[in-house]
Short mmCIF file of N, CA, C and O in Angstrom, two decimals:
data_model
loop_
_atom_site.label_atom_id
_atom_site.label_comp_id
_atom_site.label_asym_id
_atom_site.label_seq_id
_atom_site.Cartn_x
_atom_site.Cartn_y
_atom_site.Cartn_z
N UNK A 1 1.26 -17.76 -4.72
CA UNK A 1 0.24 -17.77 -5.73
C UNK A 1 0.38 -16.51 -6.57
O UNK A 1 0.57 -15.44 -6.06
N UNK A 2 0.28 -16.66 -7.86
CA UNK A 2 0.43 -15.51 -8.74
C UNK A 2 -0.89 -14.77 -8.90
O UNK A 2 -1.96 -15.28 -8.59
N UNK A 3 -0.79 -13.55 -9.39
CA UNK A 3 -1.98 -12.74 -9.63
C UNK A 3 -2.80 -13.36 -10.74
O UNK A 3 -2.27 -13.85 -11.73
N UNK A 4 -4.10 -13.31 -10.59
CA UNK A 4 -5.02 -13.79 -11.61
C UNK A 4 -5.25 -12.65 -12.60
O UNK A 4 -5.90 -11.67 -12.28
N UNK A 5 -4.71 -12.79 -13.80
CA UNK A 5 -4.80 -11.71 -14.79
C UNK A 5 -6.21 -11.54 -15.33
O UNK A 5 -6.50 -10.54 -15.98
N UNK A 6 -7.11 -12.50 -15.07
CA UNK A 6 -8.48 -12.38 -15.53
C UNK A 6 -9.30 -11.49 -14.61
O UNK A 6 -10.34 -11.00 -14.99
N UNK A 7 -8.84 -11.30 -13.38
CA UNK A 7 -9.54 -10.44 -12.45
C UNK A 7 -8.90 -9.06 -12.49
O UNK A 7 -7.77 -8.88 -12.05
N UNK A 8 -9.65 -8.13 -13.04
CA UNK A 8 -9.13 -6.77 -13.15
C UNK A 8 -9.94 -5.86 -12.24
O UNK A 8 -11.04 -6.18 -11.84
N UNK A 9 -9.38 -4.74 -11.93
CA UNK A 9 -10.07 -3.80 -11.06
C UNK A 9 -9.12 -3.23 -10.05
O UNK A 9 -7.91 -3.40 -10.13
N UNK A 10 -9.68 -2.58 -9.06
CA UNK A 10 -8.83 -1.84 -8.14
C UNK A 10 -8.49 -2.51 -6.82
O UNK A 10 -7.67 -1.98 -6.10
N UNK A 11 -9.08 -3.63 -6.41
CA UNK A 11 -8.77 -4.15 -5.07
C UNK A 11 -7.28 -4.28 -4.78
O UNK A 11 -6.83 -3.94 -3.70
N UNK A 12 -6.50 -4.74 -5.73
CA UNK A 12 -5.07 -4.89 -5.52
C UNK A 12 -4.37 -3.54 -5.45
O UNK A 12 -3.46 -3.34 -4.68
N UNK A 13 -4.80 -2.61 -6.28
CA UNK A 13 -4.18 -1.29 -6.31
C UNK A 13 -4.56 -0.45 -5.09
O UNK A 13 -3.90 0.53 -4.79
N UNK A 14 -5.64 -0.83 -4.43
CA UNK A 14 -6.11 -0.07 -3.28
C UNK A 14 -5.50 -0.54 -1.96
O UNK A 14 -5.81 -0.01 -0.92
N UNK A 15 -4.66 -1.55 -2.03
CA UNK A 15 -4.05 -2.11 -0.83
C UNK A 15 -2.54 -1.96 -0.89
O UNK A 15 -1.93 -2.07 -1.93
N UNK A 16 -1.95 -1.72 0.26
CA UNK A 16 -0.50 -1.56 0.37
C UNK A 16 0.07 -2.87 0.89
O UNK A 16 -0.24 -3.29 2.00
N UNK A 17 0.89 -3.51 0.06
CA UNK A 17 1.50 -4.78 0.42
C UNK A 17 2.93 -4.53 0.89
O UNK A 17 3.83 -4.30 0.08
N UNK A 18 3.14 -4.58 2.19
CA UNK A 18 4.46 -4.29 2.75
C UNK A 18 5.45 -5.43 2.54
O UNK A 18 6.64 -5.27 2.83
N UNK A 19 4.99 -6.55 2.02
CA UNK A 19 5.88 -7.69 1.76
C UNK A 19 6.64 -7.55 0.45
O UNK A 19 7.57 -8.31 0.19
N UNK A 20 6.22 -6.60 -0.38
CA UNK A 20 6.86 -6.40 -1.69
C UNK A 20 7.68 -5.11 -1.66
O UNK A 20 7.12 -4.03 -1.45
N UNK A 21 8.98 -5.23 -1.88
CA UNK A 21 9.87 -4.06 -1.85
C UNK A 21 9.44 -2.98 -2.83
O UNK A 21 9.48 -1.79 -2.49
N UNK A 22 9.03 -3.37 -4.04
CA UNK A 22 8.64 -2.36 -5.03
C UNK A 22 7.39 -1.60 -4.59
O UNK A 22 7.26 -0.42 -4.89
N UNK A 23 6.49 -2.26 -3.86
CA UNK A 23 5.31 -1.55 -3.36
C UNK A 23 5.68 -0.59 -2.24
O UNK A 23 5.16 0.51 -2.16
N UNK A 24 6.58 -1.01 -1.37
CA UNK A 24 7.04 -0.12 -0.29
C UNK A 24 7.70 1.11 -0.90
O UNK A 24 7.42 2.24 -0.49
N UNK A 25 8.54 0.91 -1.91
CA UNK A 25 9.19 2.04 -2.58
C UNK A 25 8.15 2.95 -3.22
O UNK A 25 8.23 4.17 -3.12
N UNK A 26 7.18 2.36 -3.89
CA UNK A 26 6.15 3.16 -4.55
C UNK A 26 5.38 3.99 -3.54
O UNK A 26 5.21 5.20 -3.70
N UNK A 27 4.87 3.33 -2.49
CA UNK A 27 4.00 4.03 -1.54
C UNK A 27 4.76 5.05 -0.71
O UNK A 27 4.21 6.10 -0.38
N UNK A 28 6.01 4.79 -0.36
CA UNK A 28 6.75 5.81 0.40
C UNK A 28 6.96 7.04 -0.47
O UNK A 28 6.83 8.17 0.01
N UNK A 29 7.24 6.84 -1.75
CA UNK A 29 7.41 7.97 -2.66
C UNK A 29 6.10 8.69 -2.93
O UNK A 29 6.04 9.92 -2.92
N UNK A 30 5.04 7.94 -3.16
CA UNK A 30 3.74 8.53 -3.47
C UNK A 30 3.18 9.32 -2.29
O UNK A 30 2.52 10.35 -2.49
N UNK A 31 3.44 8.84 -1.09
CA UNK A 31 2.90 9.51 0.09
C UNK A 31 3.90 10.46 0.76
O UNK A 31 3.53 11.19 1.67
N UNK A 32 5.14 10.42 0.32
CA UNK A 32 6.16 11.32 0.88
C UNK A 32 6.48 11.01 2.33
O UNK A 32 6.63 11.92 3.14
N UNK A 33 6.56 9.71 2.66
CA UNK A 33 6.86 9.28 4.02
C UNK A 33 8.01 8.28 4.01
O UNK A 33 8.36 7.73 2.97
N UNK A 34 8.56 8.04 5.19
CA UNK A 34 9.62 7.03 5.31
C UNK A 34 8.98 5.64 5.36
O UNK A 34 7.77 5.51 5.59
N UNK A 35 9.79 4.62 5.19
CA UNK A 35 9.29 3.25 5.29
C UNK A 35 8.72 3.00 6.68
O UNK A 35 7.68 2.36 6.83
N UNK A 36 9.39 3.50 7.69
CA UNK A 36 8.92 3.32 9.07
C UNK A 36 7.55 3.97 9.26
O UNK A 36 6.65 3.36 9.87
N UNK A 37 7.36 5.18 8.74
CA UNK A 37 6.07 5.85 8.86
C UNK A 37 4.98 5.08 8.13
O UNK A 37 3.85 4.96 8.63
N UNK A 38 5.31 4.55 6.96
CA UNK A 38 4.35 3.77 6.19
C UNK A 38 3.96 2.51 6.96
O UNK A 38 2.77 2.20 7.09
N UNK A 39 4.95 1.81 7.49
CA UNK A 39 4.66 0.58 8.25
C UNK A 39 3.82 0.88 9.49
O UNK A 39 2.90 0.12 9.82
N UNK A 40 4.12 1.96 10.17
CA UNK A 40 3.34 2.34 11.36
C UNK A 40 1.90 2.68 10.98
O UNK A 40 0.96 2.30 11.69
N UNK A 41 1.72 3.36 9.88
CA UNK A 41 0.37 3.73 9.43
C UNK A 41 -0.43 2.49 9.06
O UNK A 41 -1.60 2.36 9.44
N UNK A 42 0.19 1.57 8.34
CA UNK A 42 -0.50 0.34 7.96
C UNK A 42 -0.85 -0.48 9.21
O UNK A 42 -1.94 -1.04 9.31
N UNK A 43 0.06 -0.53 10.17
CA UNK A 43 -0.22 -1.25 11.42
C UNK A 43 -1.38 -0.60 12.18
O UNK A 43 -2.19 -1.29 12.81
N UNK A 44 -1.49 0.71 12.10
CA UNK A 44 -2.52 1.43 12.84
C UNK A 44 -3.90 1.33 12.20
O UNK A 44 -4.91 1.18 12.91
N UNK A 45 -3.97 1.41 10.86
CA UNK A 45 -5.28 1.51 10.21
C UNK A 45 -5.56 0.43 9.18
O UNK A 45 -6.64 0.40 8.60
N UNK A 46 -4.60 -0.43 8.91
CA UNK A 46 -4.80 -1.48 7.91
C UNK A 46 -4.17 -1.12 6.58
O UNK A 46 -3.65 -0.02 6.40
N UNK A 47 -4.24 -2.05 5.61
CA UNK A 47 -3.50 -1.88 4.36
C UNK A 47 -4.20 -1.10 3.26
O UNK A 47 -3.64 -0.96 2.18
N UNK A 48 -5.39 -0.59 3.50
CA UNK A 48 -6.05 0.13 2.41
C UNK A 48 -5.40 1.51 2.24
O UNK A 48 -5.15 2.22 3.21
N UNK A 49 -5.14 1.84 1.00
CA UNK A 49 -4.46 3.10 0.69
C UNK A 49 -5.25 4.30 1.19
O UNK A 49 -4.68 5.26 1.71
N UNK A 50 -6.57 4.25 1.06
CA UNK A 50 -7.41 5.37 1.50
C UNK A 50 -7.28 5.60 3.01
O UNK A 50 -7.12 6.74 3.47
N UNK A 51 -7.31 4.52 3.79
CA UNK A 51 -7.19 4.64 5.25
C UNK A 51 -5.81 5.16 5.64
O UNK A 51 -5.69 5.99 6.55
N UNK A 52 -4.78 4.70 4.95
CA UNK A 52 -3.42 5.15 5.24
C UNK A 52 -3.28 6.63 4.90
O UNK A 52 -2.71 7.39 5.68
N UNK A 53 -3.82 7.04 3.77
CA UNK A 53 -3.78 8.47 3.40
C UNK A 53 -4.46 9.33 4.46
O UNK A 53 -3.95 10.37 4.85
N UNK A 54 -5.65 8.91 4.88
CA UNK A 54 -6.38 9.66 5.92
C UNK A 54 -5.55 9.74 7.21
O UNK A 54 -5.44 10.79 7.82
N UNK A 55 -4.97 8.62 7.60
CA UNK A 55 -4.19 8.55 8.83
C UNK A 55 -2.98 9.50 8.77
O UNK A 55 -2.64 10.15 9.75
N UNK A 56 -2.38 9.56 7.59
CA UNK A 56 -1.20 10.40 7.42
C UNK A 56 -1.56 11.86 7.09
O UNK A 56 -0.68 12.70 6.99
N UNK A 57 -2.84 12.11 6.90
CA UNK A 57 -3.25 13.46 6.56
C UNK A 57 -2.92 13.84 5.13
O UNK A 57 -2.70 15.01 4.82
N UNK A 58 -2.92 12.88 4.24
CA UNK A 58 -2.57 13.12 2.82
C UNK A 58 -3.83 13.16 1.97
O UNK A 58 -4.70 12.43 2.04
#
């Protein structure tokens, strides 16, 4: 299913989608972690960027 361009806001930007390579690249760079660290953090606390940042101490 494609993104609904009529729905704007932050819910999509606030979540880390590990199924998309470009998102994994973005978040590993933005958080300064390896892909493995990112995946472990998401597994531990869920896909919200705020929770992952807290978990990683960022």
